[in-house]
Amino acid sequence: MNTYSNTPWDALEIGMEASAKRLCRAEDFLVYASSSGNHNPVHLPKGDHDGDGEADEPIAPSMWVASLISAVLGNQLPGPGTLYKGQNLRFLGRAHAGDELTVTIRLAKKKPELLAVFATTVTKADGAPIVEGEATVIAPKTKLSFAADDLPGLTVQRHVHFDRLLELAEPLPALPTAVVCPDDPKSLGGALLAAEHTLIVPILVGDEKKIRETGVEMGVDLHPFEIIDAPTDSVAAARAVQLVHEGRAGAVMKGHLHTDDLLRAIVKSDGGLRTRRRLSHVFCMDVPGLDHLLMITDAAINIAPELHEKVDIIQNAIDLGRALGVEVPKVAVLSAVETVNPKLPSTIEAAALAKMADRGQIRGGIVDGPLAMDNAVDEDAARTKGIRSLVAGHADILMAPNLESANMIAKQLTFLAHAEAGGLVLGAKCPVILSSRADDDKARLASCAFAVYAQGDGPALRASGQVENLSPTQQTRLIVERGGDKQVVDIEANDHAGALSAILGRADVLFGGSTVAGVGHRVVHGGTDFVAPTELTPEVIGKLRTLEPLAPLHQPHNLDCVEAAIAAFPDAVQIACFDTAFHRTHPFVNDTFALPRKWFDEGVRRYGFHGLSYEYIASEIARTEPDLASGRVVIAHLGNGASMCAVRDGLSVGSTMGFTALDGLPMGTRCGQIDPGVLLYMMQHHGMDADQIANLLYRESGLKGLSGLTHDMRTLEQSDDPHAREAIDYFVFRIRRELGGMSAVLGGLDALIFTGGIGENSARIRREVCAGQ
Ligand SMILES: Nc1ncnc2c1ncn2[C@@H]1O[C@H](COP(=O)(O)OP(=O)(O)O)[C@@H](O)[C@H]1O
Ligand SMILES: CC(=O)OP(=O)(O)O
């Protein structure tokens, strides 16, 4: 508590000084406007000072700045008991929100009858004075002190989080949205308002006559909008669902129809928008005074969810939180108390949910419970109760025990704490915007903005491409895909540096006008040192170069590209993501060779590769097949390089590739698993040196070596040559053998997933691998 005491008139001495610093905040200007009644827009956030239609930065009201002088006089010198007699002011400059101001007063004169005259100045951080003047005060006669914290707190009813999200969402691509039955002014107005703010492109689905009549009644022009005539509510809902299937809509918005009618079309098992996730509703609330968004779930759909349903409800909310920019959302599973009590079933479920999250059954956030409302959102309450938790006091998401309690929390916040609420239904193939008749414009816009975030997968892909046939004997080609349009361009390039410069040459055509802020690189080998994405400094590049002998087909080219990209974009941040990193959760038995220990310690171990591919697949499993996220999964990445990975609970527990990307499955030109005795034989009986053996194993073996024809699976599949057939048979045989071994390691198998050029495209290989399984 701040206690101030004064200096009575008798003790004041000429030259005495006091000062205070104060950061100007937009809230201060709002409080001033409210208490003084001065609503001059130049002092208000978002005010338009010059009438050009654009919001200007608010200017601190001069009398508010001057009031800071009175604070120093009243609190410090002379302090409590001081009364103004007069103050003259000269305003020399202006302050804005964000400026730090320093107020200084200096006693210039003492006069009879307790009068004291102070020179007063207010300066900005750069020392420039913005106010100068002189204060004459009646100083206190006797010693006094007071406690500042005795004042009541003030909360300004602003919704800064929504304002910020809307500002950030408006420049994003507008989301094509099927608006179902917008045939009353509220729902049509909400859709048109969101379109005006470039959040959605509405497709109006419903009774066309009624929609047009509503447009006339509201005096709005509906020409720019597509209207799809659907005579009844249920036909309109079904048509909206169809628009999503056709890829024409990325969200559905409820208009003037019963929520049940809309949801019935969405959850329809045949042709609806169901995923394996349960549908749930999330309220996102901007609560005045709270420094972050607060999400509450489920206040609208699941009445009394059971444990497994709560898993989906939490996961939906975490996914939305992440889409809204909360990196690791903190989830408080609420009950009436924060200890597990068998008489309160919600406490037992909360504890189970927290444990499930620890074990990876809920992902992407931190889940803790049971927590009571006070210690979920208030740090002091959590501290007082001695709760040690990353969530307590800081919850982003409140998971309520049931619909009634969630609904009450959300409504209390809206109507008692003046929160603004937007909401979405999640868990379907696309977000469903459910606004309520009570929503104001900001709430409606926020719900649409949430849908834009929920539907966007972070940064948008503007173009992709690859270089093919990088060899002196073939015509090298650059293939670029952009918005469904594919272009194939012949390029002059014999090596990776040439290929990269061809790519960079196109970058300007593709992204003209944009600057490159960052470049992400796949780097195959991270060794023991690099287990997470790492910025590529000269020192890091040096260390990665030492790993080139362990991945001669990849590492040197990866690093050549890094250096070419640094030269092309010197100001961009360059990040390496490692193929080995995902496998660092392997148990020792997978990673070691049965060699003397010193070799393991020196880094001679099974690293495993294709980790970026496996990590992506694992994240997609969690997103699209949550039931499998904690399952036993084998992923077969079958491309020119080929390997398999055993995944349990989303983590790699084994890989067929080893110290180098040679081991395991046979590949396009690599041998895969081989008896090391073969290499000794080659050295001892054929006099082959390391380079010759490396060339044989990396470039002349695998499908190419066995078939004697080509490394390319497409050509082998079309060939009648028996050696081609045998090469494919060997490929399939080794995959099946590894699959058996991995299933044993996992203690069973819940799913086998294929990826890579062969895995994705060759139905024949998939069929032969799975035959009889
Ligand atoms: N339709 C297809 N049928 C069979 N194999 C295919 C098909 N399309 C691509 N492939 C094979 O995929 C392999 C290349 O896989 P890919 O993952 O693109 O390569 P990389 O490992 O070099 O990234 C080649 O053997 C190619 O023949
Ligand atoms: C590690 C590896 O083999 O990679 P790729 O499949 O790209 O050759």
PDB file of C-alpha atoms in Angstrom, residues 523 525-530 538-552 555-556 559 563 578 602-603 607 659-660:
ATOM      1  CA  VAL A 523      18.380 -29.804 -43.225  1.00  0.00           C
ATOM      2  CA  HIS A 525      21.135 -34.136 -40.376  1.00  0.00           C
ATOM      3  CA  GLY A 526      21.162 -32.291 -37.051  1.00  0.00           C
ATOM      4  CA  GLY A 527      23.429 -34.783 -35.265  1.00  0.00           C
ATOM      5  CA  THR A 528      23.287 -34.763 -31.479  1.00  0.00           C
ATOM      6  CA  ASP A 529      23.468 -30.969 -31.162  1.00  0.00           C
ATOM      7  CA  PHE A 530      20.418 -29.807 -33.105  1.00  0.00           C
ATOM      8  CA  PRO A 538      27.880 -19.007 -39.545  1.00  0.00           C
ATOM      9  CA  GLU A 539      28.808 -21.065 -36.481  1.00  0.00           C
ATOM     10  CA  VAL A 540      25.745 -23.349 -36.842  1.00  0.00           C
ATOM     11  CA  ILE A 541      26.412 -23.769 -40.572  1.00  0.00           C
ATOM     12  CA  GLY A 542      30.030 -24.727 -39.748  1.00  0.00           C
ATOM     13  CA  LYS A 543      28.874 -27.437 -37.341  1.00  0.00           C
ATOM     14  CA  LEU A 544      26.331 -28.764 -39.837  1.00  0.00           C
ATOM     15  CA  ARG A 545      29.004 -28.974 -42.549  1.00  0.00           C
ATOM     16  CA  THR A 546      30.879 -31.509 -40.352  1.00  0.00           C
ATOM     17  CA  LEU A 547      27.855 -33.840 -40.733  1.00  0.00           C
ATOM     18  CA  GLU A 548      28.101 -33.897 -44.552  1.00  0.00           C
ATOM     19  CA  PRO A 549      29.789 -37.332 -44.688  1.00  0.00           C
ATOM     20  CA  LEU A 550      26.781 -38.793 -42.837  1.00  0.00           C
ATOM     21  CA  ALA A 551      24.299 -37.585 -45.464  1.00  0.00           C
ATOM     22  CA  PRO A 552      26.255 -37.016 -48.668  1.00  0.00           C
ATOM     23  CA  GLN A 555      23.535 -32.266 -46.353  1.00  0.00           C
ATOM     24  CA  PRO A 556      25.987 -30.532 -48.750  1.00  0.00           C
ATOM     25  CA  LEU A 559      23.785 -26.137 -46.871  1.00  0.00           C
ATOM     26  CA  GLU A 563      24.278 -20.062 -48.271  1.00  0.00           C
ATOM     27  CA  PHE A 578      16.033 -31.022 -39.007  1.00  0.00           C
ATOM     28  CA  GLU A 602      30.818 -40.150 -29.894  1.00  0.00           C
ATOM     29  CA  GLY A 603      27.498 -39.869 -31.725  1.00  0.00           C
ATOM     30  CA  TYR A 607      19.322 -40.878 -35.703  1.00  0.00           C
ATOM     31  CA  PHE A 659      23.299 -43.294 -38.432  1.00  0.00           C
ATOM     32  CA  THR A 660      22.934 -42.245 -42.045  1.00  0.00           C
TER      33      THR A 660
END
